[in-house]
Amino acid sequence: MAAKRRRLRAVRVRATVITVLAVALALVAGGTVLVLGLRAELTNDVRDAARTRAGEVAQVIEAGRGVPEVTVADPDEEFLQVVDQRGSVVAASSNVEGLPALARLRPGGSTEVDTPIDEDPFLVVAVGARDGDRRLTVLDGRTPAGVAEATSTVTRMLLIGLPVLLLLAAAATWVAVGRALRRVAQAEAAQRRFVSDASHELRSPVATVRQHAEVALAHPGRADAGRLAGTVLDEAVRMQRLVDDLLFLARADEDAIRLRRRPVDLDDLVLEEARRLRERQDGPRVDSGGVSAGRVLGDEDALRRVVRNLAENAARHARSRVALTLGTTGGVVRLDVDDDGPGVAEGERARIFERFVRLDEARARGQGGAGLGLAIVAELVAAHGGTVRVGTASGLGGARFTVTLASNP
C-alpha cells in the first residue's frame, strides 16, 4: 500500500511538473510575442506622428510660401531639419540649429540615428517637398523613449505575474491530478472488490455441487439421485442468476443498457409481484391495497426486474409483513416498498446500492443473496431517468424503498 501511494505521488509530481513547464513555455512565448508586438505597434505610432509633422512642413513649402521657420513642441524629444539636394541644412529647429543633416534619407524612408539631444537613438522619417526648382527633404526625428518605457513596464508586469500564474497552474494541476488519481484508485479498488466478491459468490455453489458429487461417487449405494439433482439444479440456478446479474452490471458500466421504451402500466407489474409473493407458503403477508394506477414510459422487462428485486429484498428482511404502494402525483409515479424488518441505518443508506453489499453479514448467503439486486435496481431506475432512495417505513417501522419515475398519461 505504501509503495502504491509513493507511485501515485510520483505520478502526481510528474504531471504537475510537466504541466508547469508547458504553461511556463506557453507564457514565455506568449509574453515575448506580446512585448514584440507592443514594441512594433508603438514604434509605428511614433513613426506615423513624425511623418505627419514632417508632412505639415512639406505642405507649407509646397504651397509656395518658402521654407518656414520650423519649431518643435518638445526640444528634448523631437527635432526638425529641412535639407536640400546637396545635403545642406536649409532650416532646422532650435535644438539642432547649426548641426549638419543628422540623416541621409530619401523621401519616404526612415532610420534610427544618434543625436546630441539624447544618448538614445532617434527615429527619423523623411518627407519630400519642392520649393520652386529646389527639391527639399523634411526630416522629423523623435525619441522612442516612450516605446522603451511602455515595453519595459509590460515586461516587468509579465515577470511579476509569471511566477504567480505558474503557482496557480501548479496548485490547480496538483489538485486536479490528485482527484483523478483518487478516482482511479477507488475504481481500481472497487474492481478488485468486485472480482473478489464475484469469485467468492461463484465458488460457494461450485463447492456445494462438488461436495455432493464427491459424496455420491464415494457412496453410490447411498446416494439419492433425486436429492443430488435437486441440489445441482438449485446451485446451477443460483450461479446462472449471479452470472446474469454480473453481465448486466458489466453492460451498465459500459453504458450498454438498451431499453425498449413503451407505455407500461406499472401498477400491473406491482400487483403481479404481490400475487407471486403471496403464493409462497412461508412468505410474509403482502399488502397491496395502496396500489393505484401509474403509467410510465419504459422497458417492461427492466421495470418488472426493479419491482421484483425490491419486493424480494423486502420479503427477505421482513418479519411478517410487506406493503406495496403506488400512486401518481404531479406528473410523477411513486412506488414505495415497505417491510417491518430491522430497517437500514442512516449511515448505510447510500452504501446499500453498491455492489455486493450485504448489511447483515450474519445471514446465510443462500438467504441473503449476492448483494447485487439493489445495485441493479439503481442502474435500471437511473436508465429510466428516475430516482431510488431508502428511508424508514412510517407504518411498519422497517425499511422503505422509494422509486420515482416520470408518468406517461
CSV table of N, CA and C in Angstrom, one decimal, residues 203-328:
chain,number,residue,atom,x,y,z
A,203,ARG,N,-17.8,-19.4,-6.1
A,203,ARG,CA,-17.1,-20.5,-5.5
A,203,ARG,C,-18.0,-21.3,-4.6
A,204,SER,N,-19.0,-20.6,-4.0
A,204,SER,CA,-19.8,-21.2,-3.0
A,204,SER,C,-20.7,-22.3,-3.6
A,205,PRO,N,-21.5,-22.0,-4.7
A,205,PRO,CA,-22.3,-23.0,-5.3
A,205,PRO,C,-21.5,-24.1,-6.0
A,206,VAL,N,-20.3,-23.7,-6.5
A,206,VAL,CA,-19.5,-24.8,-7.1
A,206,VAL,C,-19.0,-25.7,-6.1
A,207,ALA,N,-18.6,-25.2,-4.9
A,207,ALA,CA,-18.2,-26.1,-3.8
A,207,ALA,C,-19.3,-27.0,-3.4
A,208,THR,N,-20.5,-26.5,-3.3
A,208,THR,CA,-21.7,-27.3,-2.9
A,208,THR,C,-21.9,-28.4,-3.9
A,209,VAL,N,-21.9,-28.1,-5.2
A,209,VAL,CA,-22.1,-29.1,-6.2
A,209,VAL,C,-21.0,-30.2,-6.1
A,210,ARG,N,-19.8,-29.7,-5.9
A,210,ARG,CA,-18.6,-30.7,-5.9
A,210,ARG,C,-18.7,-31.6,-4.7
A,211,GLN,N,-19.1,-31.0,-3.5
A,211,GLN,CA,-19.2,-31.8,-2.3
A,211,GLN,C,-20.3,-32.9,-2.5
A,212,HIS,N,-21.4,-32.5,-3.0
A,212,HIS,CA,-22.5,-33.6,-3.2
A,212,HIS,C,-22.1,-34.6,-4.2
A,213,ALA,N,-21.4,-34.2,-5.3
A,213,ALA,CA,-20.9,-35.1,-6.3
A,213,ALA,C,-19.9,-36.1,-5.7
A,214,GLU,N,-19.0,-35.6,-4.9
A,214,GLU,CA,-17.9,-36.4,-4.3
A,214,GLU,C,-18.6,-37.4,-3.3
A,215,VAL,N,-19.5,-37.0,-2.6
A,215,VAL,CA,-20.2,-37.9,-1.7
A,215,VAL,C,-20.9,-39.0,-2.5
A,216,ALA,N,-21.6,-38.6,-3.6
A,216,ALA,CA,-22.3,-39.6,-4.4
A,216,ALA,C,-21.4,-40.6,-5.0
A,217,LEU,N,-20.2,-40.1,-5.4
A,217,LEU,CA,-19.2,-41.0,-6.0
A,217,LEU,C,-18.6,-41.9,-5.0
A,218,ALA,N,-18.4,-41.4,-3.8
A,218,ALA,CA,-17.8,-42.2,-2.7
A,218,ALA,C,-18.8,-43.3,-2.2
A,219,HIS,N,-20.0,-42.9,-2.2
A,219,HIS,CA,-21.0,-43.9,-1.6
A,219,HIS,C,-22.2,-44.0,-2.6
A,220,PRO,N,-22.0,-44.6,-3.8
A,220,PRO,CA,-23.0,-44.6,-4.8
A,220,PRO,C,-24.3,-45.4,-4.3
A,221,GLY,N,-24.1,-46.3,-3.4
A,221,GLY,CA,-25.3,-47.1,-3.0
A,221,GLY,C,-26.2,-46.2,-2.1
A,222,ARG,N,-25.6,-45.3,-1.4
A,222,ARG,CA,-26.5,-44.5,-0.5
A,222,ARG,C,-26.9,-43.1,-1.1
A,223,ALA,N,-26.4,-42.9,-2.3
A,223,ALA,CA,-26.7,-41.6,-2.9
A,223,ALA,C,-28.2,-41.5,-3.4
A,224,ASP,N,-28.8,-40.4,-3.1
A,224,ASP,CA,-30.1,-40.2,-3.5
A,224,ASP,C,-30.1,-39.3,-4.8
A,225,ALA,N,-30.4,-39.9,-6.0
A,225,ALA,CA,-30.2,-39.3,-7.2
A,225,ALA,C,-31.1,-38.0,-7.3
A,226,GLY,N,-32.3,-38.2,-6.8
A,226,GLY,CA,-33.3,-37.0,-6.9
A,226,GLY,C,-32.8,-35.9,-6.1
A,227,ARG,N,-32.3,-36.2,-4.9
A,227,ARG,CA,-31.8,-35.1,-4.0
A,227,ARG,C,-30.5,-34.4,-4.6
A,228,LEU,N,-29.7,-35.3,-5.2
A,228,LEU,CA,-28.5,-34.7,-5.8
A,228,LEU,C,-28.8,-33.8,-7.0
A,229,ALA,N,-29.8,-34.3,-7.8
A,229,ALA,CA,-30.2,-33.5,-9.0
A,229,ALA,C,-30.8,-32.2,-8.5
A,230,GLY,N,-31.6,-32.2,-7.4
A,230,GLY,CA,-32.2,-31.0,-6.9
A,230,GLY,C,-31.2,-30.0,-6.4
A,231,THR,N,-30.2,-30.5,-5.7
A,231,THR,CA,-29.1,-29.7,-5.2
A,231,THR,C,-28.4,-29.0,-6.4
A,232,VAL,N,-28.0,-29.9,-7.4
A,232,VAL,CA,-27.3,-29.3,-8.5
A,232,VAL,C,-28.1,-28.3,-9.3
A,233,LEU,N,-29.4,-28.6,-9.4
A,233,LEU,CA,-30.3,-27.6,-10.1
A,233,LEU,C,-30.4,-26.3,-9.3
A,234,ASP,N,-30.6,-26.4,-8.0
A,234,ASP,CA,-30.7,-25.1,-7.2
A,234,ASP,C,-29.4,-24.3,-7.3
A,235,GLU,N,-28.2,-25.0,-7.2
A,235,GLU,CA,-27.0,-24.2,-7.3
A,235,GLU,C,-26.7,-23.7,-8.7
A,236,ALA,N,-27.1,-24.5,-9.7
A,236,ALA,CA,-27.0,-24.0,-11.1
A,236,ALA,C,-27.8,-22.8,-11.4
A,237,VAL,N,-29.1,-22.8,-10.8
A,237,VAL,CA,-29.9,-21.6,-11.0
A,237,VAL,C,-29.3,-20.4,-10.3
A,238,ARG,N,-28.8,-20.7,-9.1
A,238,ARG,CA,-28.1,-19.6,-8.3
A,238,ARG,C,-27.0,-19.0,-9.1
A,239,MET,N,-26.1,-19.9,-9.7
A,239,MET,CA,-25.0,-19.4,-10.5
A,239,MET,C,-25.4,-18.7,-11.7
A,240,GLN,N,-26.5,-19.2,-12.3
A,240,GLN,CA,-27.0,-18.5,-13.5
A,240,GLN,C,-27.5,-17.1,-13.2
A,241,ARG,N,-28.2,-17.0,-12.1
A,241,ARG,CA,-28.7,-15.7,-11.7
A,241,ARG,C,-27.5,-14.7,-11.4
A,242,LEU,N,-26.5,-15.2,-10.7
A,242,LEU,CA,-25.4,-14.4,-10.4
A,242,LEU,C,-24.6,-14.0,-11.7
A,243,VAL,N,-24.4,-14.9,-12.6
A,243,VAL,CA,-23.8,-14.6,-13.8
A,243,VAL,C,-24.6,-13.6,-14.6
A,244,ASP,N,-25.9,-13.7,-14.7
A,244,ASP,CA,-26.8,-12.8,-15.4
A,244,ASP,C,-26.7,-11.4,-14.8
A,245,ASP,N,-26.6,-11.3,-13.4
A,245,ASP,CA,-26.5,-10.1,-12.8
A,245,ASP,C,-25.2,-9.4,-13.1
A,246,LEU,N,-24.1,-10.2,-13.0
A,246,LEU,CA,-22.8,-9.7,-13.3
A,246,LEU,C,-22.7,-9.2,-14.7
A,247,LEU,N,-23.3,-9.9,-15.7
A,247,LEU,CA,-23.2,-9.4,-17.1
A,247,LEU,C,-24.0,-8.1,-17.3
A,248,PHE,N,-25.2,-8.1,-16.6
A,248,PHE,CA,-26.0,-6.8,-16.6
A,248,PHE,C,-25.2,-5.6,-16.1
A,249,LEU,N,-24.5,-5.8,-14.9
A,249,LEU,CA,-23.8,-4.7,-14.4
A,249,LEU,C,-22.6,-4.3,-15.2
A,250,ALA,N,-22.0,-5.3,-15.9
A,250,ALA,CA,-20.9,-5.1,-16.8
A,250,ALA,C,-21.3,-4.2,-18.0
A,251,ARG,N,-22.5,-4.5,-18.5
A,251,ARG,CA,-23.1,-3.7,-19.6
A,251,ARG,C,-23.4,-2.3,-19.1
A,252,ALA,N,-23.9,-2.2,-17.8
A,252,ALA,CA,-24.2,-0.9,-17.3
A,252,ALA,C,-22.9,-0.1,-17.2
A,253,ASP,N,-21.8,-0.7,-16.8
A,253,ASP,CA,-20.5,0.0,-16.7
A,253,ASP,C,-20.1,0.6,-18.1
A,254,GLU,N,-20.5,-0.1,-19.1
A,254,GLU,CA,-20.1,0.3,-20.5
A,254,GLU,C,-21.2,1.1,-21.1
A,255,ASP,N,-22.2,1.5,-20.4
A,255,ASP,CA,-23.3,2.3,-20.9
A,255,ASP,C,-24.0,1.6,-22.0
A,256,ALA,N,-24.1,0.3,-21.9
A,256,ALA,CA,-24.6,-0.5,-23.0
A,256,ALA,C,-26.0,-1.1,-22.7
A,257,ILE,N,-26.7,-0.5,-21.7
A,257,ILE,CA,-28.1,-0.9,-21.4
A,257,ILE,C,-29.0,-0.3,-22.5
A,258,ARG,N,-29.7,-1.2,-23.1
A,258,ARG,CA,-30.6,-0.8,-24.2
A,258,ARG,C,-32.1,-1.0,-23.7
A,259,LEU,N,-32.8,0.1,-23.6
A,259,LEU,CA,-34.2,0.0,-23.1
A,259,LEU,C,-35.2,0.1,-24.3
A,260,ARG,N,-36.1,-0.8,-24.3
A,260,ARG,CA,-37.2,-0.7,-25.4
A,260,ARG,C,-38.4,0.1,-24.7
A,261,ARG,N,-38.5,1.3,-25.0
A,261,ARG,CA,-39.4,2.2,-24.2
A,261,ARG,C,-40.8,2.1,-24.9
A,262,ARG,N,-41.8,1.9,-24.1
A,262,ARG,CA,-43.2,2.0,-24.5
A,262,ARG,C,-44.0,2.2,-23.2
A,263,PRO,N,-45.2,2.7,-23.4
A,263,PRO,CA,-46.1,2.9,-22.2
A,263,PRO,C,-46.2,1.6,-21.4
A,264,VAL,N,-46.0,1.6,-20.1
A,264,VAL,CA,-46.1,0.5,-19.2
A,264,VAL,C,-47.0,0.8,-18.0
A,265,ASP,N,-47.9,0.0,-17.7
A,265,ASP,CA,-48.8,0.1,-16.5
A,265,ASP,C,-48.0,-0.5,-15.4
A,266,LEU,N,-47.4,0.4,-14.6
A,266,LEU,CA,-46.5,-0.1,-13.5
A,266,LEU,C,-47.4,-0.8,-12.4
A,267,ASP,N,-48.6,-0.4,-12.3
A,267,ASP,CA,-49.5,-1.0,-11.3
A,267,ASP,C,-49.7,-2.5,-11.6
A,268,ASP,N,-49.8,-2.8,-12.9
A,268,ASP,CA,-50.0,-4.2,-13.2
A,268,ASP,C,-48.7,-5.1,-12.8
A,269,LEU,N,-47.6,-4.5,-12.9
A,269,LEU,CA,-46.3,-5.2,-12.5
A,269,LEU,C,-46.3,-5.4,-11.0
A,270,VAL,N,-46.7,-4.3,-10.3
A,270,VAL,CA,-46.7,-4.4,-8.8
A,270,VAL,C,-47.7,-5.4,-8.3
A,271,LEU,N,-48.9,-5.4,-8.9
A,271,LEU,CA,-49.9,-6.4,-8.4
A,271,LEU,C,-49.5,-7.8,-8.8
A,272,GLU,N,-48.8,-8.0,-9.9
A,272,GLU,CA,-48.3,-9.3,-10.4
A,272,GLU,C,-47.3,-9.8,-9.4
A,273,GLU,N,-46.4,-8.9,-8.9
A,273,GLU,CA,-45.4,-9.3,-7.9
A,273,GLU,C,-46.0,-9.6,-6.6
A,274,ALA,N,-47.0,-8.8,-6.2
A,274,ALA,CA,-47.7,-9.1,-5.0
A,274,ALA,C,-48.4,-10.5,-5.0
A,275,ARG,N,-49.0,-10.9,-6.1
A,275,ARG,CA,-49.6,-12.2,-6.2
A,275,ARG,C,-48.5,-13.3,-6.1
A,276,ARG,N,-47.3,-13.1,-6.7
A,276,ARG,CA,-46.3,-14.1,-6.6
A,276,ARG,C,-45.8,-14.3,-5.2
A,277,LEU,N,-45.6,-13.1,-4.5
A,277,LEU,CA,-45.1,-13.3,-3.1
A,277,LEU,C,-46.2,-14.0,-2.2
A,278,ARG,N,-47.5,-13.8,-2.5
A,278,ARG,CA,-48.5,-14.4,-1.7
A,278,ARG,C,-48.5,-15.9,-1.9
A,279,GLU,N,-48.0,-16.4,-3.0
A,279,GLU,CA,-48.1,-17.8,-3.3
A,279,GLU,C,-47.0,-18.6,-2.5
A,280,ARG,N,-46.1,-17.9,-1.9
A,280,ARG,CA,-45.1,-18.5,-1.0
A,280,ARG,C,-45.7,-19.0,0.3
A,281,GLN,N,-45.4,-20.3,0.6
A,281,GLN,CA,-46.0,-20.8,1.8
A,281,GLN,C,-45.4,-20.2,3.1
A,282,ASP,N,-44.1,-19.9,3.1
A,282,ASP,CA,-43.5,-19.3,4.3
A,282,ASP,C,-43.2,-17.9,4.1
A,283,GLY,N,-43.8,-17.2,3.2
A,283,GLY,CA,-43.5,-15.8,2.9
A,283,GLY,C,-44.3,-14.9,3.8
A,284,PRO,N,-44.0,-13.6,3.9
A,284,PRO,CA,-44.7,-12.6,4.7
A,284,PRO,C,-46.0,-12.3,4.1
A,285,ARG,N,-46.8,-11.6,4.9
A,285,ARG,CA,-48.1,-11.1,4.4
A,285,ARG,C,-47.9,-9.9,3.6
A,286,VAL,N,-48.5,-9.9,2.4
A,286,VAL,CA,-48.3,-8.8,1.4
A,286,VAL,C,-49.5,-7.9,1.4
A,287,ASP,N,-49.3,-6.6,1.6
A,287,ASP,CA,-50.4,-5.7,1.5
A,287,ASP,C,-50.3,-4.8,0.2
A,288,SER,N,-51.2,-4.9,-0.7
A,288,SER,CA,-51.1,-4.1,-1.9
A,288,SER,C,-52.4,-3.2,-2.1
A,289,GLY,N,-53.0,-2.9,-1.0
A,289,GLY,CA,-54.2,-2.1,-1.0
A,289,GLY,C,-53.9,-0.7,-1.4
A,290,GLY,N,-52.6,-0.2,-1.3
A,290,GLY,CA,-52.3,1.1,-1.7
A,290,GLY,C,-51.8,1.3,-3.1
A,291,VAL,N,-52.1,0.3,-3.9
A,291,VAL,CA,-51.6,0.4,-5.3
A,291,VAL,C,-52.7,1.0,-6.2
A,292,SER,N,-52.4,2.1,-6.8
A,292,SER,CA,-53.4,2.7,-7.8
A,292,SER,C,-52.7,2.8,-9.1
A,293,ALA,N,-53.4,3.4,-10.1
A,293,ALA,CA,-52.9,3.4,-11.5
A,293,ALA,C,-51.6,4.3,-11.5
A,294,GLY,N,-50.7,3.8,-12.4
A,294,GLY,CA,-49.4,4.5,-12.6
A,294,GLY,C,-48.8,4.0,-13.9
A,295,ARG,N,-48.8,4.9,-14.9
A,295,ARG,CA,-48.3,4.5,-16.2
A,295,ARG,C,-47.0,5.3,-16.4
A,296,VAL,N,-46.0,4.6,-16.9
A,296,VAL,CA,-44.7,5.3,-17.2
A,296,VAL,C,-44.2,4.8,-18.6
A,297,LEU,N,-43.3,5.5,-19.2
A,297,LEU,CA,-42.7,5.2,-20.4
A,297,LEU,C,-41.4,4.5,-20.1
A,298,GLY,N,-41.3,3.2,-20.5
A,298,GLY,CA,-40.1,2.5,-20.1
A,298,GLY,C,-40.1,1.1,-20.7
A,299,ASP,N,-39.1,0.3,-20.3
A,299,ASP,CA,-38.9,-1.1,-20.7
A,299,ASP,C,-39.6,-2.0,-19.7
A,300,GLU,N,-40.6,-2.7,-20.2
A,300,GLU,CA,-41.4,-3.5,-19.2
A,300,GLU,C,-40.6,-4.6,-18.5
A,301,ASP,N,-39.7,-5.3,-19.2
A,301,ASP,CA,-38.9,-6.3,-18.5
A,301,ASP,C,-38.0,-5.7,-17.5
A,302,ALA,N,-37.4,-4.5,-17.8
A,302,ALA,CA,-36.5,-3.9,-16.8
A,302,ALA,C,-37.3,-3.4,-15.6
A,303,LEU,N,-38.5,-2.8,-15.8
A,303,LEU,CA,-39.3,-2.4,-14.7
A,303,LEU,C,-39.8,-3.5,-13.9
A,304,ARG,N,-40.1,-4.6,-14.5
A,304,ARG,CA,-40.5,-5.8,-13.8
A,304,ARG,C,-39.4,-6.3,-12.9
A,305,ARG,N,-38.1,-6.2,-13.4
A,305,ARG,CA,-37.0,-6.6,-12.6
A,305,ARG,C,-36.8,-5.7,-11.4
A,306,VAL,N,-37.0,-4.4,-11.6
A,306,VAL,CA,-36.9,-3.4,-10.5
A,306,VAL,C,-37.9,-3.8,-9.4
A,307,VAL,N,-39.2,-4.0,-9.8
A,307,VAL,CA,-40.2,-4.3,-8.8
A,307,VAL,C,-39.9,-5.6,-8.1
A,308,ARG,N,-39.4,-6.6,-8.9
A,308,ARG,CA,-39.2,-7.9,-8.2
A,308,ARG,C,-38.0,-7.8,-7.3
A,309,ASN,N,-36.9,-7.2,-7.7
A,309,ASN,CA,-35.8,-7.1,-6.8
A,309,ASN,C,-36.1,-6.4,-5.5
A,310,LEU,N,-36.9,-5.3,-5.6
A,310,LEU,CA,-37.3,-4.6,-4.4
A,310,LEU,C,-38.2,-5.4,-3.5
A,311,ALA,N,-39.2,-6.1,-4.1
A,311,ALA,CA,-40.1,-7.0,-3.4
A,311,ALA,C,-39.3,-8.1,-2.7
A,312,GLU,N,-38.4,-8.8,-3.5
A,312,GLU,CA,-37.6,-9.8,-2.9
A,312,GLU,C,-36.8,-9.4,-1.7
A,313,ASN,N,-36.2,-8.2,-1.9
A,313,ASN,CA,-35.4,-7.6,-0.8
A,313,ASN,C,-36.3,-7.4,0.5
A,314,ALA,N,-37.5,-6.8,0.2
A,314,ALA,CA,-38.4,-6.6,1.4
A,314,ALA,C,-38.8,-7.9,2.0
A,315,ALA,N,-39.2,-8.9,1.2
A,315,ALA,CA,-39.6,-10.2,1.8
A,315,ALA,C,-38.5,-10.9,2.5
A,316,ARG,N,-37.3,-10.7,2.1
A,316,ARG,CA,-36.1,-11.3,2.7
A,316,ARG,C,-35.9,-10.8,4.1
A,317,HIS,N,-36.1,-9.5,4.3
A,317,HIS,CA,-35.8,-8.8,5.5
A,317,HIS,C,-37.0,-8.6,6.4
A,318,ALA,N,-38.2,-8.8,5.9
A,318,ALA,CA,-39.5,-8.6,6.7
A,318,ALA,C,-39.6,-9.7,7.8
A,319,ARG,N,-40.2,-9.2,8.9
A,319,ARG,CA,-40.5,-10.2,9.9
A,319,ARG,C,-41.8,-10.9,9.6
A,320,SER,N,-42.8,-10.1,9.2
A,320,SER,CA,-44.1,-10.8,8.9
A,320,SER,C,-44.9,-10.0,7.8
A,321,ARG,N,-44.5,-8.8,7.4
A,321,ARG,CA,-45.4,-8.0,6.5
A,321,ARG,C,-44.6,-7.2,5.6
A,322,VAL,N,-45.1,-7.1,4.3
A,322,VAL,CA,-44.6,-6.3,3.3
A,322,VAL,C,-45.7,-5.4,2.7
A,323,ALA,N,-45.5,-4.2,2.4
A,323,ALA,CA,-46.6,-3.3,1.9
A,323,ALA,C,-46.0,-2.7,0.6
A,324,LEU,N,-46.9,-2.8,-0.5
A,324,LEU,CA,-46.5,-2.2,-1.8
A,324,LEU,C,-47.5,-1.1,-2.0
A,325,THR,N,-47.0,0.1,-2.3
A,325,THR,CA,-47.8,1.3,-2.6
A,325,THR,C,-47.4,2.0,-3.9
A,326,LEU,N,-48.4,2.4,-4.7
A,326,LEU,CA,-48.1,3.0,-6.0
A,326,LEU,C,-49.1,4.1,-6.2
A,327,GLY,N,-48.7,5.3,-6.7
A,327,GLY,CA,-49.6,6.3,-7.0
A,327,GLY,C,-48.9,7.4,-7.9
A,328,THR,N,-49.8,8.2,-8.5
A,328,THR,CA,-49.3,9.3,-9.4
A,328,THR,C,-49.7,10.6,-8.8
